[in-house]
Amino acid sequence: MADVDNTFTSSKLNNISQCHSSFGKNNQLAKPKLDRWKDLNNAIIDWMNNDAIEETSIKIAEQNNFQFYDKIQKAILSDLFTRFRTIYPKRDVEFNHDFPIKEINKEINGEEYALTTYFTYEFIDQGSSEFIKLKTAFDPEPELIDKAIISKLKAENEDFYTASIEREDLEEIELVDNPDEIIDQHFAILENFLNNRQARNPGELCSRGCDMASRCGQFPLINIDKLTNRIREVKISKTNTIKLQNCERRAAWNVQYGIPREDYIEYESESSGTKFHNYSQEMLVNNNSFTNDDDIERFNKITENEESITREKLFSKYKELIEKLKPYSNLSITKSEFNLGFTIVADGKGLKNGEVVDKKVASVFMGRADLVGRVDGTPIIIELKTRPELSEDFLEAQLYALGASKLLNVKEITILHIYLPDEDSSIKERKFSESELAEAEKKYESLAIKSASWIPFDALSPAYNIGDWCEFCEFKNTCLENR
């Protein structure tokens, strides 16, 4: 059996397949949905193991595990708990809640390694077992490697399910026809990680699944030399930074507390703005001929599968974009969707033994710049907007300028916003030198003080601020009910 340090789950494998620097030791990064999942799991265990009448066992389980949360999160947890009991009523069977596993082992470099899939529960009845994965996410589908391990190791007396709380359904986990091939592919990912460790590879993972954003170097430390595991952390995207400037509660409910949005939508198709960004990035990155007429016409080739009206509109905007870029004769664009940001530590609040205490808090501010490159040797960040200019764009410019200056160790950055609405296109150039960068740092230090003040598990601790943004807030009704 592999040592615990040599055991890799599907989530670990998924992360290192995207970026080797995502692998590291645990820290105090805010993970509100995982925290609630843990306490939901504990409540389910207490309820299952309590022989009292149903009403009493439910009440005790909730009191034991939900008591430290604010009323909003208590209600969320109670709802999730109710849904689970509907999906899987209590039965008089043997109950294993010690995270039963299935794993495949392989020797690599003389050491034993394991690919592991965990289950939350195993219910054993008359020699048959039901293995359950507890899932509270909108998409509860197990990873491919999980399915492969299950398919490879499934015994005749075993069944495997996902308890999908959002869907209120117990879903049988599908088996795959080629488990050995899938397992070999994932061991190859692991071997590559072990034998060919790569430099960081910033991408979508930075803002979503990576716990190492404050430590990998992509988001440099601004006002501290080193982070320790005693420092609480929170990741704040560009979008949530803008929300933080307007209303602390709105930003905090997204990043510190993970309150469910009231407007959750699964988009089935790209917007025209997203398409324009994607096609423009494909055309411009590592292309020094983008101003040539023949190259401009190439845009029509890569958009040939679009509807004619959409295609014409996209091409018109692209030609406007090229006209705006022509004055920058020595422009070289090298990357798109490039992660920029930084980490700032401020005095804030934390919890110790259930009590609020003073604590250092690191806020990792991050965004993804549309295009990055250089003009005459000076770094330039280009943002494409298919809307008119907004005041919040300056905060975005400060984020990218300060992040790029620290990452590249330079004192001068150019930020270019190109506005391409249906009418009146325009361009806004901002040059950041030492004084502007110092102003940006001061601005973000003030924002970090706000995010550091949020008390874990208490979603009502951040202040709210009523304004025009309330009309479009993803928590509009929940906020109104809790003022």
CSV table of C-alpha atoms in Angstrom, one decimal:
chain,number,residue,atom,x,y,z
A,1,MET,CA,0.0,0.0,0.0
A,2,ALA,CA,1.3,3.4,-0.9
A,3,ASP,CA,2.3,6.0,1.7
A,4,VAL,CA,-0.2,8.8,2.2
A,5,ASP,CA,2.2,11.3,0.5
A,6,ASN,CA,2.3,9.0,-2.5
A,7,THR,CA,-1.5,8.8,-2.9
A,8,PHE,CA,-3.1,10.9,-5.6
A,9,THR,CA,-6.8,11.6,-6.0
A,10,SER,CA,-8.6,12.7,-9.1
A,11,SER,CA,-8.6,16.4,-8.0
A,12,LYS,CA,-4.8,16.3,-7.4
A,13,LEU,CA,-4.2,14.7,-10.8
A,14,ASN,CA,-6.4,17.2,-12.5
A,15,ASN,CA,-4.5,20.1,-10.9
A,16,ILE,CA,-1.0,18.8,-11.7
A,17,SER,CA,-2.1,18.0,-15.2
A,18,GLN,CA,-2.7,21.7,-15.7
A,19,CYS,CA,0.1,23.1,-13.5
A,20,HIS,CA,2.8,21.3,-11.5
A,21,SER,CA,3.1,24.2,-9.1
A,22,SER,CA,-0.5,23.6,-7.9
A,23,PHE,CA,0.8,20.7,-5.8
A,24,GLY,CA,1.8,21.8,-2.3
A,25,LYS,CA,1.0,21.6,1.4
A,26,ASN,CA,-2.4,22.7,2.9
A,27,ASN,CA,-2.9,26.3,3.9
A,28,GLN,CA,-5.7,28.4,5.3
A,29,LEU,CA,-7.2,29.4,2.0
A,30,ALA,CA,-11.0,30.1,2.3
A,31,LYS,CA,-13.0,27.1,1.0
A,32,PRO,CA,-16.5,27.8,2.3
A,33,LYS,CA,-18.3,25.2,0.2
A,34,LEU,CA,-15.8,22.5,1.3
A,35,ASP,CA,-16.2,23.7,5.0
A,36,ARG,CA,-20.0,23.3,4.7
A,37,TRP,CA,-19.5,19.9,3.0
A,38,LYS,CA,-17.5,18.7,5.9
A,39,ASP,CA,-20.1,19.8,8.5
A,40,LEU,CA,-22.9,18.4,6.4
A,41,ASN,CA,-21.0,15.1,6.3
A,42,ASN,CA,-20.6,15.2,10.1
A,43,ALA,CA,-24.3,15.9,10.6
A,44,ILE,CA,-25.2,13.0,8.3
A,45,ILE,CA,-22.9,10.7,10.4
A,46,ASP,CA,-24.4,11.9,13.7
A,47,TRP,CA,-27.9,11.4,12.3
A,48,MET,CA,-27.1,7.9,11.0
A,49,ASN,CA,-25.5,6.8,14.2
A,50,ASN,CA,-28.2,8.2,16.5
A,51,ASP,CA,-30.9,5.6,17.5
A,52,ALA,CA,-33.2,8.3,18.9
A,53,ILE,CA,-36.5,9.2,17.1
A,54,GLU,CA,-36.0,11.0,13.8
A,55,GLU,CA,-36.9,14.5,14.9
A,56,THR,CA,-34.5,14.3,17.9
A,57,SER,CA,-31.6,12.8,15.9
A,58,ILE,CA,-32.0,15.5,13.2
A,59,LYS,CA,-32.1,18.3,15.8
A,60,ILE,CA,-29.0,17.0,17.7
A,61,ALA,CA,-27.1,16.6,14.4
A,62,GLU,CA,-27.8,20.1,13.4
A,63,GLN,CA,-27.0,21.6,16.8
A,64,ASN,CA,-23.7,19.7,16.9
A,65,ASN,CA,-22.5,20.7,13.5
A,66,PHE,CA,-24.2,23.9,12.3
A,67,GLN,CA,-24.1,26.0,15.5
A,68,PHE,CA,-21.1,28.2,14.5
A,69,TYR,CA,-22.6,29.4,11.2
A,70,ASP,CA,-24.6,32.5,10.6
A,71,LYS,CA,-28.4,32.1,9.9
A,72,ILE,CA,-27.9,32.2,6.1
A,73,GLN,CA,-25.4,29.3,6.1
A,74,LYS,CA,-27.4,27.4,8.7
A,75,ALA,CA,-30.3,27.5,6.4
A,76,ILE,CA,-28.2,26.3,3.5
A,77,LEU,CA,-26.9,23.4,5.5
A,78,SER,CA,-30.3,22.5,6.9
A,79,ASP,CA,-31.6,22.4,3.3
A,80,LEU,CA,-28.7,20.2,2.1
A,81,PHE,CA,-29.3,17.9,5.1
A,82,THR,CA,-33.0,17.6,4.3
A,83,ARG,CA,-32.2,16.8,0.7
A,84,PHE,CA,-29.8,14.0,1.7
A,85,ARG,CA,-32.3,12.4,4.0
A,86,THR,CA,-34.8,12.4,1.2
A,87,ILE,CA,-32.3,10.8,-1.2
A,88,TYR,CA,-31.1,8.3,1.3
A,89,PRO,CA,-33.4,7.6,4.2
A,90,LYS,CA,-31.9,6.0,7.3
A,91,ARG,CA,-31.8,2.2,7.1
A,92,ASP,CA,-30.8,-0.6,9.6
A,93,VAL,CA,-27.6,-1.6,7.9
A,94,GLU,CA,-23.9,-1.5,8.6
A,95,PHE,CA,-22.6,2.1,8.1
A,96,ASN,CA,-18.9,2.8,7.2
A,97,HIS,CA,-18.1,6.5,7.2
A,98,ASP,CA,-14.3,6.4,7.4
A,99,PHE,CA,-13.9,7.4,3.7
A,100,PRO,CA,-13.7,4.0,2.2
A,101,ILE,CA,-11.4,3.9,-0.9
A,102,LYS,CA,-10.6,2.0,-4.1
A,103,GLU,CA,-7.1,2.4,-5.4
A,104,ILE,CA,-4.7,1.2,-8.1
A,105,ASN,CA,-1.0,0.9,-7.2
A,106,LYS,CA,2.1,1.1,-9.3
A,107,GLU,CA,5.8,1.3,-8.6
A,108,ILE,CA,7.5,4.4,-9.9
A,109,ASN,CA,11.2,5.1,-9.4
A,110,GLY,CA,11.3,2.3,-6.8
A,111,GLU,CA,8.4,3.7,-4.7
A,112,GLU,CA,4.8,2.6,-4.5
A,113,TYR,CA,2.2,5.2,-5.7
A,114,ALA,CA,-1.5,5.0,-5.8
A,115,LEU,CA,-4.4,6.5,-7.8
A,116,THR,CA,-7.3,6.7,-5.3
A,117,THR,CA,-11.0,7.4,-5.5
A,118,TYR,CA,-12.7,8.2,-2.2
A,119,PHE,CA,-16.2,7.5,-1.1
A,120,THR,CA,-18.0,9.3,1.7
A,121,TYR,CA,-20.0,6.3,2.9
A,122,GLU,CA,-20.3,2.5,2.5
A,123,PHE,CA,-23.6,0.9,3.4
A,124,ILE,CA,-23.3,-2.9,3.9
A,125,ASP,CA,-26.4,-5.1,3.9
A,126,GLN,CA,-26.3,-8.9,3.8
A,127,GLY,CA,-23.0,-9.1,2.1
A,128,SER,CA,-23.7,-6.4,-0.5
A,129,SER,CA,-22.1,-2.9,-0.4
A,130,GLU,CA,-23.3,0.5,-1.7
A,131,PHE,CA,-20.6,3.1,-2.0
A,132,ILE,CA,-21.7,6.7,-1.9
A,133,LYS,CA,-20.0,9.9,-3.0
A,134,LEU,CA,-21.6,12.9,-1.4
A,135,LYS,CA,-21.8,15.8,-3.9
A,136,THR,CA,-23.2,19.3,-3.3
A,137,ALA,CA,-21.9,20.9,-6.5
A,138,PHE,CA,-24.1,21.8,-9.5
A,139,ASP,CA,-22.2,19.3,-11.6
A,140,PRO,CA,-21.8,16.1,-9.5
A,141,GLU,CA,-20.3,14.0,-12.3
A,142,PRO,CA,-17.3,11.9,-11.0
A,143,GLU,CA,-14.0,12.4,-12.8
A,144,LEU,CA,-13.0,9.9,-15.6
A,145,ILE,CA,-10.2,8.4,-13.5
A,146,ASP,CA,-12.7,7.8,-10.6
A,147,LYS,CA,-15.0,5.9,-13.1
A,148,ALA,CA,-12.0,3.9,-14.4
A,149,ILE,CA,-10.9,2.8,-10.9
A,150,ILE,CA,-14.4,1.8,-10.0
A,151,SER,CA,-14.8,-0.1,-13.3
A,152,LYS,CA,-11.5,-1.9,-12.8
A,153,LEU,CA,-12.1,-2.9,-9.2
A,154,LYS,CA,-15.9,-3.4,-9.0
A,155,ALA,CA,-17.0,-6.6,-7.4
A,156,GLU,CA,-20.3,-8.3,-8.1
A,157,ASN,CA,-21.7,-7.5,-4.7
A,158,GLU,CA,-20.8,-3.7,-5.0
A,159,ASP,CA,-22.7,-0.8,-6.4
A,160,PHE,CA,-21.5,2.8,-6.7
A,161,TYR,CA,-23.6,6.0,-6.5
A,162,THR,CA,-23.4,9.7,-6.3
A,163,ALA,CA,-25.7,11.4,-3.8
A,164,SER,CA,-26.4,14.5,-5.9
A,165,ILE,CA,-27.8,17.0,-3.4
A,166,GLU,CA,-28.5,19.7,-6.0
A,167,ARG,CA,-30.4,17.3,-8.2
A,168,GLU,CA,-32.0,15.5,-5.2
A,169,ASP,CA,-31.1,12.2,-6.8
A,170,LEU,CA,-29.1,9.1,-6.1
A,171,GLU,CA,-27.3,8.5,-9.4
A,172,GLU,CA,-25.5,5.3,-10.3
A,173,ILE,CA,-21.9,6.0,-11.3
A,174,GLU,CA,-21.4,4.9,-15.0
A,175,LEU,CA,-18.7,2.4,-15.7
A,176,VAL,CA,-16.3,2.8,-18.6
A,177,ASP,CA,-15.2,0.2,-21.2
A,178,ASN,CA,-11.5,1.0,-21.2
A,179,PRO,CA,-10.4,1.4,-17.5
A,180,ASP,CA,-6.9,0.1,-18.1
A,181,GLU,CA,-6.2,2.7,-20.8
A,182,ILE,CA,-7.6,5.6,-18.7
A,183,ILE,CA,-5.6,4.4,-15.6
A,184,ASP,CA,-2.4,4.2,-17.7
A,185,GLN,CA,-3.0,7.7,-19.0
A,186,HIS,CA,-3.3,9.1,-15.5
A,187,PHE,CA,-0.2,7.2,-14.2
A,188,ALA,CA,1.6,8.8,-17.1
A,189,ILE,CA,0.5,12.3,-15.9
A,190,LEU,CA,1.8,11.3,-12.4
A,191,GLU,CA,5.1,10.0,-13.8
A,192,ASN,CA,5.6,13.2,-15.8
A,193,PHE,CA,5.0,15.2,-12.7
A,194,LEU,CA,7.5,13.2,-10.6
A,195,ASN,CA,10.2,13.0,-13.2
A,196,ASN,CA,9.8,16.2,-15.2
A,197,ARG,CA,8.7,18.9,-12.8
A,198,GLN,CA,7.8,21.9,-14.8
A,199,ALA,CA,7.6,25.6,-14.0
A,200,ARG,CA,4.3,27.1,-13.2
A,201,ASN,CA,1.7,27.2,-16.0
A,202,PRO,CA,-0.9,29.9,-15.1
A,203,GLY,CA,-4.4,29.4,-16.5
A,204,GLU,CA,-8.0,28.9,-15.4
A,205,LEU,CA,-6.9,26.7,-12.5
A,206,CYS,CA,-5.3,29.8,-10.7
A,207,SER,CA,-8.7,31.2,-9.8
A,208,ARG,CA,-10.7,28.0,-9.5
A,209,GLY,CA,-9.0,24.9,-8.1
A,210,CYS,CA,-5.5,25.9,-7.1
A,211,ASP,CA,-4.5,26.3,-3.4
A,212,MET,CA,-1.0,27.6,-4.2
A,213,ALA,CA,-1.8,30.9,-5.9
A,214,SER,CA,-0.2,32.9,-3.1
A,215,ARG,CA,2.9,30.8,-3.1
A,216,CYS,CA,3.8,29.8,-6.6
A,217,GLY,CA,5.1,33.3,-7.6
A,218,GLN,CA,2.6,34.2,-10.2
A,219,PHE,CA,0.9,36.6,-7.8
A,220,PRO,CA,3.9,38.1,-6.0
A,221,LEU,CA,3.9,39.1,-2.3
A,222,ILE,CA,3.6,42.9,-2.0
A,223,ASN,CA,4.2,43.7,1.7
A,224,ILE,CA,5.6,40.5,3.3
A,225,ASP,CA,8.6,38.3,2.5
A,226,LYS,CA,7.0,34.9,3.2
A,227,LEU,CA,3.6,33.4,3.9
A,228,THR,CA,3.2,30.9,6.7
A,229,ASN,CA,0.3,28.5,7.3
A,230,ARG,CA,-0.8,30.7,10.3
A,231,ILE,CA,-2.0,33.3,7.8
A,232,ARG,CA,-5.5,33.0,6.6
A,233,GLU,CA,-6.0,33.5,2.8
A,234,VAL,CA,-8.7,34.5,0.4
A,235,LYS,CA,-8.6,34.7,-3.4
A,236,ILE,CA,-10.3,37.6,-5.0
A,237,SER,CA,-10.9,37.7,-8.7
A,238,LYS,CA,-11.0,40.9,-10.8
A,239,THR,CA,-14.8,40.8,-10.9
A,240,ASN,CA,-15.1,40.4,-7.2
A,241,THR,CA,-12.5,43.1,-6.6
A,242,ILE,CA,-14.8,45.5,-8.4
A,243,LYS,CA,-17.7,44.3,-6.3
A,244,LEU,CA,-15.6,44.8,-3.2
A,245,GLN,CA,-15.0,48.4,-4.1
A,246,ASN,CA,-18.8,48.9,-4.2
A,247,CYS,CA,-20.1,46.5,-1.6
A,248,GLU,CA,-18.1,44.4,0.8
A,249,ARG,CA,-21.0,42.0,1.4
A,250,ARG,CA,-21.4,41.1,-2.3
A,251,ALA,CA,-17.7,40.3,-2.7
A,252,ALA,CA,-17.5,38.4,0.5
A,253,TRP,CA,-20.5,36.3,-0.2
A,254,ASN,CA,-18.8,35.2,-3.3
A,255,VAL,CA,-15.2,34.5,-2.1
A,256,GLN,CA,-15.3,34.1,1.7
A,257,TYR,CA,-18.6,32.4,2.2
A,258,GLY,CA,-19.7,30.8,-1.1
A,259,ILE,CA,-23.3,31.8,-0.7
A,260,PRO,CA,-25.3,30.3,-3.6
A,261,ARG,CA,-26.1,32.8,-6.4
A,262,GLU,CA,-29.8,33.5,-7.0
A,263,ASP,CA,-29.1,33.8,-10.8
A,264,TYR,CA,-27.2,30.6,-11.5
A,265,ILE,CA,-27.3,29.9,-15.2
A,266,GLU,CA,-25.5,27.2,-17.2
A,267,TYR,CA,-24.6,28.9,-20.5
A,268,GLU,CA,-25.0,26.7,-23.5
A,269,SER,CA,-23.5,29.1,-26.0
A,270,GLU,CA,-20.8,31.8,-26.1
A,271,SER,CA,-21.9,35.5,-26.2
A,272,SER,CA,-20.8,37.6,-29.2
A,273,GLY,CA,-18.4,39.4,-26.8
A,274,THR,CA,-16.7,36.2,-25.8
A,275,LYS,CA,-16.4,35.1,-29.4
A,276,PHE,CA,-14.8,38.4,-30.4
A,277,HIS,CA,-12.3,38.0,-27.6
A,278,ASN,CA,-11.5,34.4,-28.6
A,279,TYR,CA,-11.1,35.1,-32.3
A,280,SER,CA,-9.1,38.3,-31.7
A,281,GLN,CA,-6.7,36.5,-29.4
A,282,GLU,CA,-6.2,33.7,-31.9
A,283,MET,CA,-5.4,36.2,-34.6
A,284,LEU,CA,-3.1,38.5,-32.6
A,285,VAL,CA,-0.9,36.3,-30.4
A,286,ASN,CA,2.6,35.7,-31.8
A,287,ASN,CA,1.6,37.4,-35.1
A,288,ASN,CA,3.7,40.3,-36.2
A,289,SER,CA,1.8,40.7,-39.4
A,290,PHE,CA,-1.6,41.5,-37.9
A,291,THR,CA,-1.9,44.9,-39.6
A,292,ASN,CA,-1.5,43.5,-43.1
A,293,ASP,CA,-4.6,43.4,-45.3
A,294,ASP,CA,-4.2,39.7,-46.1
A,295,ASP,CA,-3.9,38.8,-42.5
A,296,ILE,CA,-6.9,40.9,-41.5
A,297,GLU,CA,-8.9,38.9,-44.1
A,298,ARG,CA,-7.8,35.7,-42.4
A,299,PHE,CA,-10.3,36.6,-39.7
A,300,ASN,CA,-13.1,35.7,-42.1
A,301,LYS,CA,-11.5,32.3,-42.5
A,302,ILE,CA,-11.5,31.4,-38.8
A,303,THR,CA,-15.1,32.6,-38.3
A,304,GLU,CA,-16.5,30.8,-41.3
A,305,ASN,CA,-18.7,28.6,-39.1
A,306,GLU,CA,-20.5,31.6,-37.6
A,307,GLU,CA,-23.9,32.8,-38.9
A,308,SER,CA,-23.4,35.5,-41.5
A,309,ILE,CA,-24.8,38.4,-39.4
A,310,THR,CA,-22.6,37.4,-36.4
A,311,ARG,CA,-19.6,37.0,-38.7
A,312,GLU,CA,-20.0,40.4,-40.3
A,313,LYS,CA,-20.4,42.1,-36.9
A,314,LEU,CA,-17.3,40.3,-35.5
A,315,PHE,CA,-15.2,41.2,-38.6
A,316,SER,CA,-16.3,44.9,-38.4
A,317,LYS,CA,-15.1,45.0,-34.7
A,318,TYR,CA,-11.9,43.3,-35.5
A,319,LYS,CA,-11.1,45.8,-38.3
A,320,GLU,CA,-11.8,48.6,-35.8
A,321,LEU,CA,-9.5,46.9,-33.3
A,322,ILE,CA,-6.6,46.7,-35.8
A,323,GLU,CA,-7.0,50.4,-36.6
A,324,LYS,CA,-6.7,51.2,-32.9
A,325,LEU,CA,-3.5,49.1,-32.7
A,326,LYS,CA,-1.8,50.5,-35.8
A,327,PRO,CA,-0.1,53.5,-34.1
A,328,TYR,CA,1.8,51.0,-31.9
A,329,SER,CA,4.2,50.0,-34.7
A,330,ASN,CA,6.6,48.0,-32.6
A,331,LEU,CA,3.9,46.0,-30.8
A,332,SER,CA,4.5,42.4,-30.1
A,333,ILE,CA,1.7,40.4,-28.5
A,334,THR,CA,2.9,37.1,-26.9
A,335,LYS,CA,0.1,35.8,-24.7
A,336,SER,CA,-3.6,35.9,-24.1
A,337,GLU,CA,-5.7,35.3,-21.0
A,338,PHE,CA,-2.6,35.8,-18.9
A,339,ASN,CA,-3.0,35.7,-15.1
A,340,LEU,CA,-1.8,38.8,-13.3
A,341,GLY,CA,-2.2,39.9,-9.8
A,342,PHE,CA,-0.5,40.0,-6.4
A,343,THR,CA,-0.8,39.1,-2.7
A,344,ILE,CA,-1.3,41.6,0.1
A,345,VAL,CA,-1.3,40.8,3.8
A,346,ALA,CA,-3.3,42.9,6.2
A,347,ASP,CA,-4.4,42.7,9.9
A,348,GLY,CA,-7.8,41.1,10.1
A,349,LYS,CA,-9.9,38.5,11.9
A,350,GLY,CA,-9.9,34.8,12.3
A,351,LEU,CA,-11.3,32.1,14.5
A,352,LYS,CA,-9.6,30.1,17.3
A,353,ASN,CA,-11.6,27.5,19.3
A,354,GLY,CA,-14.8,29.1,18.1
A,355,GLU,CA,-13.7,32.6,19.2
A,356,VAL,CA,-13.0,35.6,17.0
A,357,VAL,CA,-9.3,36.6,17.2
A,358,ASP,CA,-6.9,39.0,15.5
A,359,LYS,CA,-5.2,37.4,12.6
A,360,LYS,CA,-3.1,38.2,9.6
A,361,VAL,CA,-5.0,37.7,6.3
A,362,ALA,CA,-3.5,37.4,2.8
A,363,SER,CA,-5.7,38.6,0.0
A,364,VAL,CA,-4.7,37.3,-3.4
A,365,PHE,CA,-6.0,39.7,-6.1
A,366,MET,CA,-6.0,38.2,-9.5
A,367,GLY,CA,-7.4,38.7,-13.1
A,368,ARG,CA,-6.8,37.4,-16.6
A,369,ALA,CA,-5.5,40.0,-19.0
A,370,ASP,CA,-6.9,39.7,-22.6
A,371,LEU,CA,-3.5,40.3,-24.3
A,372,VAL,CA,0.0,40.9,-23.1
A,373,GLY,CA,3.2,41.8,-24.9
A,374,ARG,CA,5.7,44.6,-25.3
A,375,VAL,CA,6.0,47.9,-27.2
A,376,ASP,CA,9.6,49.1,-27.7
A,377,GLY,CA,10.6,46.9,-24.8
A,378,THR,CA,8.0,48.2,-22.4
A,379,PRO,CA,5.4,45.7,-21.1
A,380,ILE,CA,1.9,46.4,-22.4
A,381,ILE,CA,-1.4,44.9,-21.3
A,382,ILE,CA,-4.4,45.2,-23.7
A,383,GLU,CA,-8.0,44.8,-22.6
A,384,LEU,CA,-10.7,44.5,-25.2
A,385,LYS,CA,-14.1,45.8,-24.3
A,386,THR,CA,-17.3,45.5,-26.4
A,387,ARG,CA,-19.0,48.0,-24.2
A,388,PRO,CA,-18.3,51.7,-23.4
A,389,GLU,CA,-15.8,52.8,-20.8
A,390,LEU,CA,-16.7,52.4,-17.1
A,391,SER,CA,-15.0,53.9,-14.1
A,392,GLU,CA,-14.2,50.5,-12.8
A,393,ASP,CA,-11.7,50.0,-15.6
A,394,PHE,CA,-9.2,52.1,-13.8
A,395,LEU,CA,-9.2,49.6,-10.9
A,396,GLU,CA,-8.6,46.9,-13.4
A,397,ALA,CA,-5.7,48.8,-14.9
A,398,GLN,CA,-4.2,49.2,-11.4
A,399,LEU,CA,-4.5,45.5,-10.8
A,400,TYR,CA,-2.8,44.5,-14.0
A,401,ALA,CA,-0.1,47.2,-13.8
A,402,LEU,CA,0.9,46.5,-10.2
A,403,GLY,CA,0.8,42.7,-10.9
A,404,ALA,CA,2.9,43.0,-14.0
A,405,SER,CA,5.4,45.3,-12.4
A,406,LYS,CA,6.0,42.9,-9.5
A,407,LEU,CA,6.1,39.8,-11.7
A,408,LEU,CA,8.5,41.3,-14.3
A,409,ASN,CA,10.4,43.5,-11.8
A,410,VAL,CA,9.9,46.6,-14.0
A,411,LYS,CA,9.0,50.2,-13.1
A,412,GLU,CA,7.0,51.1,-16.2
A,413,ILE,CA,3.8,49.4,-17.6
A,414,THR,CA,1.4,50.5,-20.3
A,415,ILE,CA,-2.3,49.5,-19.9
A,416,LEU,CA,-4.4,49.9,-23.0
A,417,HIS,CA,-8.2,49.6,-22.9
A,418,ILE,CA,-9.8,49.4,-26.4
A,419,TYR,CA,-13.5,50.0,-26.4
A,420,LEU,CA,-15.5,48.6,-29.3
A,421,PRO,CA,-19.2,49.0,-28.6
A,422,ASP,CA,-21.6,49.1,-31.6
A,423,GLU,CA,-21.0,52.8,-31.8
A,424,ASP,CA,-18.2,55.2,-31.0
A,425,SER,CA,-15.1,53.0,-30.5
A,426,SER,CA,-12.3,54.5,-28.5
A,427,ILE,CA,-9.0,53.8,-26.8
A,428,LYS,CA,-7.7,54.7,-23.4
A,429,GLU,CA,-3.9,54.5,-22.7
A,430,ARG,CA,-2.6,54.6,-19.1
A,431,LYS,CA,1.1,54.6,-18.4
A,432,PHE,CA,2.1,53.5,-14.9
A,433,SER,CA,5.5,54.5,-13.5
A,434,GLU,CA,6.7,54.5,-9.9
A,435,SER,CA,4.2,57.1,-8.6
A,436,GLU,CA,1.2,55.5,-10.3
A,437,LEU,CA,2.3,52.0,-9.1
A,438,ALA,CA,2.6,53.3,-5.6
A,439,GLU,CA,-0.9,54.7,-5.8
A,440,ALA,CA,-2.2,51.4,-7.0
A,441,GLU,CA,-0.5,49.6,-4.2
A,442,LYS,CA,-2.1,52.0,-1.7
A,443,LYS,CA,-5.5,51.4,-3.2
A,444,TYR,CA,-5.3,47.6,-3.0
A,445,GLU,CA,-3.9,47.8,0.5
A,446,SER,CA,-7.2,49.5,1.5
A,447,LEU,CA,-9.2,46.8,-0.2
A,448,ALA,CA,-7.1,44.1,1.5
A,449,ILE,CA,-8.0,45.7,4.9
A,450,LYS,CA,-11.7,45.2,4.1
A,451,SER,CA,-11.3,41.5,3.0
A,452,ALA,CA,-9.2,40.8,6.0
A,453,SER,CA,-12.0,41.9,8.4
A,454,TRP,CA,-14.4,39.2,7.2
A,455,ILE,CA,-15.1,36.7,10.0
A,456,PRO,CA,-15.0,33.1,8.8
A,457,PHE,CA,-18.4,31.3,9.1
A,458,ASP,CA,-20.2,34.7,9.7
A,459,ALA,CA,-21.6,35.9,6.3
A,460,LEU,CA,-23.4,38.8,8.1
A,461,SER,CA,-20.1,40.3,9.3
A,462,PRO,CA,-19.2,42.2,6.1
A,463,ALA,CA,-20.9,45.5,5.7
A,464,TYR,CA,-23.3,46.1,2.8
A,465,ASN,CA,-23.6,49.2,0.8
A,466,ILE,CA,-26.8,50.1,-1.1
A,467,GLY,CA,-26.3,51.5,-4.6
A,468,ASP,CA,-27.2,51.1,-8.3
A,469,TRP,CA,-25.4,47.7,-8.3
A,470,CYS,CA,-28.1,46.2,-6.0
A,471,GLU,CA,-30.4,45.9,-9.0
A,472,PHE,CA,-28.1,43.4,-10.7
A,473,CYS,CA,-26.7,41.7,-7.5
A,474,GLU,CA,-26.6,37.9,-7.6
A,475,PHE,CA,-27.7,38.0,-3.9
A,476,LYS,CA,-30.4,40.7,-4.2
A,477,ASN,CA,-33.2,38.9,-2.3
A,478,THR,CA,-31.0,37.2,0.3
A,479,CYS,CA,-29.4,40.5,1.1
A,480,LEU,CA,-32.8,42.3,1.4
A,481,GLU,CA,-33.9,39.6,3.9
A,482,ASN,CA,-30.8,40.0,6.0
A,483,ARG,CA,-30.3,43.8,6.5
